PDB file of C-alpha atoms in Angstrom:
ATOM      1  CA  UNK B   1      70.943 123.390  95.293  1.00 48.00           C
ATOM      2  CA  UNK B   2      70.279 119.890  96.669  1.00 53.00           C
ATOM      3  CA  UNK B   3      67.805 117.554  95.056  1.00 56.00           C
ATOM      4  CA  UNK B   4      66.692 114.121  96.185  1.00 50.00           C
ATOM      5  CA  UNK B   5      66.403 111.041  94.003  1.00 52.00           C
ATOM      6  CA  UNK B   6      63.498 108.556  94.193  1.00 54.00           C
ATOM      7  CA  UNK B   7      65.051 106.890  97.314  1.00 55.00           C
ATOM      8  CA  UNK B   8      65.655 110.155  99.164  1.00 56.00           C
ATOM      9  CA  UNK B   9      69.385 110.260  98.440  1.00 57.00           C
ATOM     10  CA  UNK B  10      70.933 113.663  97.923  1.00 57.00           C
ATOM     11  CA  UNK B  11      71.896 114.497  94.337  1.00 59.00           C
ATOM     12  CA  UNK B  12      74.385 117.298  94.236  1.00 62.00           C
ATOM     13  CA  UNK B  13      75.020 119.558  91.355  1.00 70.00           C
ATOM     14  CA  UNK B  14      78.174 118.507  89.488  1.00 75.00           C
ATOM     15  CA  UNK B  15      79.360 122.118  89.338  1.00 80.00           C
ATOM     16  CA  UNK B  16      79.122 122.479  93.140  1.00 82.00           C
ATOM     17  CA  UNK B  17      81.192 119.311  93.617  1.00 82.00           C
ATOM     18  CA  UNK B  18      83.793 120.422  91.055  1.00 86.00           C
ATOM     19  CA  UNK B  19      84.080 123.782  92.842  1.00 90.00           C
ATOM     20  CA  UNK B  20      84.433 122.013  96.147  1.00 90.00           C
ATOM     21  CA  UNK B  21      87.170 119.758  94.779  1.00 91.00           C
ATOM     22  CA  UNK B  22      89.089 122.585  93.113  1.00 93.00           C
ATOM     23  CA  UNK B  23      88.920 124.926  96.122  1.00 95.00           C
ATOM     24  CA  UNK B  24      89.756 122.164  98.610  1.00 95.00           C
ATOM     25  CA  UNK B  25      92.853 121.217  96.670  1.00 96.00           C
ATOM     26  CA  UNK B  26      94.059 124.819  96.755  1.00 97.00           C
ATOM     27  CA  UNK B  27      93.330 125.130 100.497  1.00 97.00           C
ATOM     28  CA  UNK B  28      94.981 121.837 101.422  1.00 97.00           C
ATOM     29  CA  UNK B  29      98.053 122.676  99.303  1.00 97.00           C
ATOM     30  CA  UNK B  30      98.331 125.892 101.319  1.00 97.00           C
ATOM     31  CA  UNK B  31      98.048 123.885 104.531  1.00 97.00           C
ATOM     32  CA  UNK B  32     100.770 121.556 103.302  1.00 96.00           C
ATOM     33  CA  UNK B  33     103.089 124.534 102.622  1.00 96.00           C
ATOM     34  CA  UNK B  34     102.445 125.867 106.120  1.00 96.00           C
ATOM     35  CA  UNK B  35     103.202 122.464 107.621  1.00 94.00           C
ATOM     36  CA  UNK B  36     106.460 122.418 105.759  1.00 94.00           C
ATOM     37  CA  UNK B  37     107.358 125.794 107.295  1.00 94.00           C
ATOM     38  CA  UNK B  38     106.473 124.428 110.729  1.00 93.00           C
ATOM     39  CA  UNK B  39     108.651 121.340 110.164  1.00 91.00           C
ATOM     40  CA  UNK B  40     111.547 123.610 109.200  1.00 92.00           C
ATOM     41  CA  UNK B  41     110.964 125.794 112.322  1.00 90.00           C
ATOM     42  CA  UNK B  42     109.271 123.718 115.053  1.00 87.00           C
ATOM     43  CA  UNK B  43     109.495 126.538 117.563  1.00 87.00           C
ATOM     44  CA  UNK B  44     106.959 128.434 115.389  1.00 90.00           C
ATOM     45  CA  UNK B  45     103.854 126.834 116.924  1.00 88.00           C
ATOM     46  CA  UNK B  46     101.733 129.790 115.801  1.00 91.00           C
ATOM     47  CA  UNK B  47     101.770 128.157 112.368  1.00 94.00           C
ATOM     48  CA  UNK B  48      99.699 125.230 113.593  1.00 92.00           C
ATOM     49  CA  UNK B  49      96.455 127.164 114.207  1.00 93.00           C
ATOM     50  CA  UNK B  50      96.874 128.680 110.721  1.00 95.00           C
ATOM     51  CA  UNK B  51      96.860 125.112 109.366  1.00 96.00           C
ATOM     52  CA  UNK B  52      93.781 124.446 111.489  1.00 95.00           C
ATOM     53  CA  UNK B  53      91.979 127.455 110.036  1.00 95.00           C
ATOM     54  CA  UNK B  54      92.620 126.245 106.490  1.00 97.00           C
ATOM     55  CA  UNK B  55      91.490 122.719 107.321  1.00 97.00           C
ATOM     56  CA  UNK B  56      88.419 124.167 109.020  1.00 96.00           C
ATOM     57  CA  UNK B  57      87.422 125.819 105.707  1.00 96.00           C
ATOM     58  CA  UNK B  58      87.424 122.444 103.959  1.00 97.00           C
ATOM     59  CA  UNK B  59      85.598 120.872 106.933  1.00 96.00           C
ATOM     60  CA  UNK B  60      82.843 123.481 106.857  1.00 95.00           C
ATOM     61  CA  UNK B  61      82.130 122.981 103.171  1.00 93.00           C
ATOM     62  CA  UNK B  62      82.440 119.165 103.390  1.00 92.00           C
ATOM     63  CA  UNK B  63      79.967 119.127 106.331  1.00 92.00           C
ATOM     64  CA  UNK B  64      77.549 121.364 104.498  1.00 89.00           C
ATOM     65  CA  UNK B  65      77.725 119.110 101.414  1.00 87.00           C
ATOM     66  CA  UNK B  66      77.483 116.035 103.694  1.00 84.00           C
ATOM     67  CA  UNK B  67      80.813 114.596 102.445  1.00 87.00           C
ATOM     68  CA  UNK B  68      81.486 112.714 105.667  1.00 86.00           C
ATOM     69  CA  UNK B  69      84.591 111.032 104.368  1.00 85.00           C
ATOM     70  CA  UNK B  70      86.270 114.410 104.373  1.00 92.00           C
ATOM     71  CA  UNK B  71      84.449 116.315 107.155  1.00 93.00           C
ATOM     72  CA  UNK B  72      85.331 113.682 109.783  1.00 94.00           C
ATOM     73  CA  UNK B  73      89.062 113.778 109.047  1.00 96.00           C
ATOM     74  CA  UNK B  74      89.149 117.547 108.774  1.00 96.00           C
ATOM     75  CA  UNK B  75      87.288 118.047 112.051  1.00 95.00           C
ATOM     76  CA  UNK B  76      89.873 115.850 113.813  1.00 96.00           C
ATOM     77  CA  UNK B  77      92.809 117.573 112.142  1.00 96.00           C
ATOM     78  CA  UNK B  78      91.498 121.002 113.013  1.00 95.00           C
ATOM     79  CA  UNK B  79      91.217 120.172 116.691  1.00 93.00           C
ATOM     80  CA  UNK B  80      94.693 118.618 116.826  1.00 94.00           C
ATOM     81  CA  UNK B  81      96.254 121.623 115.134  1.00 93.00           C
ATOM     82  CA  UNK B  82      94.730 123.984 117.712  1.00 91.00           C
ATOM     83  CA  UNK B  83      95.633 121.808 120.655  1.00 91.00           C
ATOM     84  CA  UNK B  84      99.213 121.204 119.535  1.00 90.00           C
ATOM     85  CA  UNK B  85      99.803 124.978 119.348  1.00 88.00           C
ATOM     86  CA  UNK B  86      98.985 125.188 123.075  1.00 88.00           C
ATOM     87  CA  UNK B  87     101.605 122.689 124.266  1.00 89.00           C
ATOM     88  CA  UNK B  88     105.392 123.006 124.488  1.00 86.00           C
ATOM     89  CA  UNK B  89     106.296 119.491 123.420  1.00 88.00           C
ATOM     90  CA  UNK B  90     108.383 119.460 120.279  1.00 87.00           C
ATOM     91  CA  UNK B  91     108.443 115.654 120.141  1.00 91.00           C
ATOM     92  CA  UNK B  92     104.632 115.484 120.170  1.00 91.00           C
ATOM     93  CA  UNK B  93     104.322 118.373 117.756  1.00 89.00           C
ATOM     94  CA  UNK B  94     106.770 116.758 115.315  1.00 90.00           C
ATOM     95  CA  UNK B  95     104.488 113.680 115.358  1.00 92.00           C
ATOM     96  CA  UNK B  96     101.507 115.986 114.807  1.00 92.00           C
ATOM     97  CA  UNK B  97     103.211 117.568 111.795  1.00 93.00           C
ATOM     98  CA  UNK B  98     104.107 114.210 110.270  1.00 93.00           C
ATOM     99  CA  UNK B  99     100.609 112.797 110.811  1.00 95.00           C
ATOM    100  CA  UNK B 100      98.945 115.951 109.442  1.00 94.00           C
ATOM    101  CA  UNK B 101     101.186 115.846 106.425  1.00 94.00           C
ATOM    102  CA  UNK B 102     100.201 112.241 105.787  1.00 95.00           C
ATOM    103  CA  UNK B 103      96.496 112.928 106.182  1.00 96.00           C
ATOM    104  CA  UNK B 104      96.741 116.032 103.944  1.00 96.00           C
ATOM    105  CA  UNK B 105      98.423 113.919 101.248  1.00 95.00           C
ATOM    106  CA  UNK B 106      95.653 111.317 101.574  1.00 94.00           C
ATOM    107  CA  UNK B 107      92.905 113.971 101.246  1.00 94.00           C
ATOM    108  CA  UNK B 108      94.673 115.621  98.321  1.00 94.00           C
ATOM    109  CA  UNK B 109      94.792 112.246  96.564  1.00 91.00           C
ATOM    110  CA  UNK B 110      91.068 111.779  97.209  1.00 90.00           C
ATOM    111  CA  UNK B 111      90.287 115.204  95.757  1.00 90.00           C
ATOM    112  CA  UNK B 112      92.558 115.014  92.771  1.00 89.00           C
ATOM    113  CA  UNK B 113      91.306 111.554  91.789  1.00 87.00           C
ATOM    114  CA  UNK B 114      87.630 112.529  92.521  1.00 80.00           C
ATOM    115  CA  UNK B 115      87.294 109.461  94.805  1.00 74.00           C
ATOM    116  CA  UNK B 116      85.148 111.028  97.484  1.00 73.00           C
ATOM    117  CA  UNK B 117      82.513 108.324  97.121  1.00 68.00           C
ATOM    118  CA  UNK B 118      84.663 105.326  96.155  1.00 71.00           C
ATOM    119  CA  UNK B 119      87.601 105.777  98.561  1.00 77.00           C
ATOM    120  CA  UNK B 120      89.289 102.836 100.255  1.00 83.00           C
ATOM    121  CA  UNK B 121      87.456 102.496 103.556  1.00 86.00           C
ATOM    122  CA  UNK B 122      90.380 100.649 105.254  1.00 91.00           C
ATOM    123  CA  UNK B 123      92.881 103.406 104.471  1.00 90.00           C
ATOM    124  CA  UNK B 124      90.361 106.008 105.518  1.00 89.00           C
ATOM    125  CA  UNK B 125      89.722 104.227 108.819  1.00 93.00           C
ATOM    126  CA  UNK B 126      93.505 104.018 109.382  1.00 95.00           C
ATOM    127  CA  UNK B 127      93.813 107.774 108.936  1.00 94.00           C
ATOM    128  CA  UNK B 128      90.983 108.447 111.336  1.00 95.00           C
ATOM    129  CA  UNK B 129      92.529 106.040 113.835  1.00 96.00           C
ATOM    130  CA  UNK B 130      95.892 107.801 113.617  1.00 95.00           C
ATOM    131  CA  UNK B 131      94.178 111.115 114.317  1.00 96.00           C
ATOM    132  CA  UNK B 132      92.239 109.633 117.252  1.00 95.00           C
ATOM    133  CA  UNK B 133      95.481 108.259 118.758  1.00 95.00           C
ATOM    134  CA  UNK B 134      97.130 111.617 118.387  1.00 93.00           C
ATOM    135  CA  UNK B 135      94.105 113.398 119.890  1.00 92.00           C
ATOM    136  CA  UNK B 136      94.333 111.167 122.969  1.00 92.00           C
ATOM    137  CA  UNK B 137      97.824 112.532 123.704  1.00 89.00           C
ATOM    138  CA  UNK B 138      96.470 115.994 124.540  1.00 87.00           C
ATOM    139  CA  UNK B 139      94.895 117.135 127.805  1.00 78.00           C
ATOM    140  CA  UNK B 140      91.136 117.418 127.662  1.00 75.00           C
ATOM    141  CA  UNK B 141      91.165 121.059 128.796  1.00 61.00           C
ATOM    142  CA  UNK B 142      92.937 122.353 125.679  1.00 65.00           C
ATOM    143  CA  UNK B 143      91.011 124.450 123.146  1.00 61.00           C
ATOM    144  CA  UNK B 144      89.928 122.624 120.007  1.00 62.00           C
ATOM    145  CA  UNK B 145      88.908 125.821 118.198  1.00 62.00           C
ATOM    146  CA  UNK B 146      90.395 129.201 117.403  1.00 58.00           C
ATOM    147  CA  UNK B 147      91.095 131.332 120.480  1.00 56.00           C
ATOM    148  CA  UNK B 148      88.421 133.980 121.014  1.00 45.00           C
TER     149      UNK B 148
END
């Protein structure tokens, strides 16, 4: 349940945040394991949408809880995972995997240290910029969501 303070800022229940942190760490660890499998077998591009699905779960909760520091990065990662599975470019996809791994590590550090509100804005902006650069390497007609 969300409550507002005197200034209209959202006050979130500590238990909800703790659940979000705990579940997100588990999900992102799973995504990291899948990325490791992809790095070991780069021809297995079907792994990339699986990573996207996991990241989308964190994105959905982060967006609902209005944790923009996480939702923005997850939204970008999700789209890149889905797009990279649609292209046959091992060089690009190896860059995707390395970048995703780096951003996952960053997010895991944020969650594990409970720094969702006090994160380093410069590092965060750098991660978002890396994802934007990577996103620009894909054709605009590629799907950014799960295939229907």
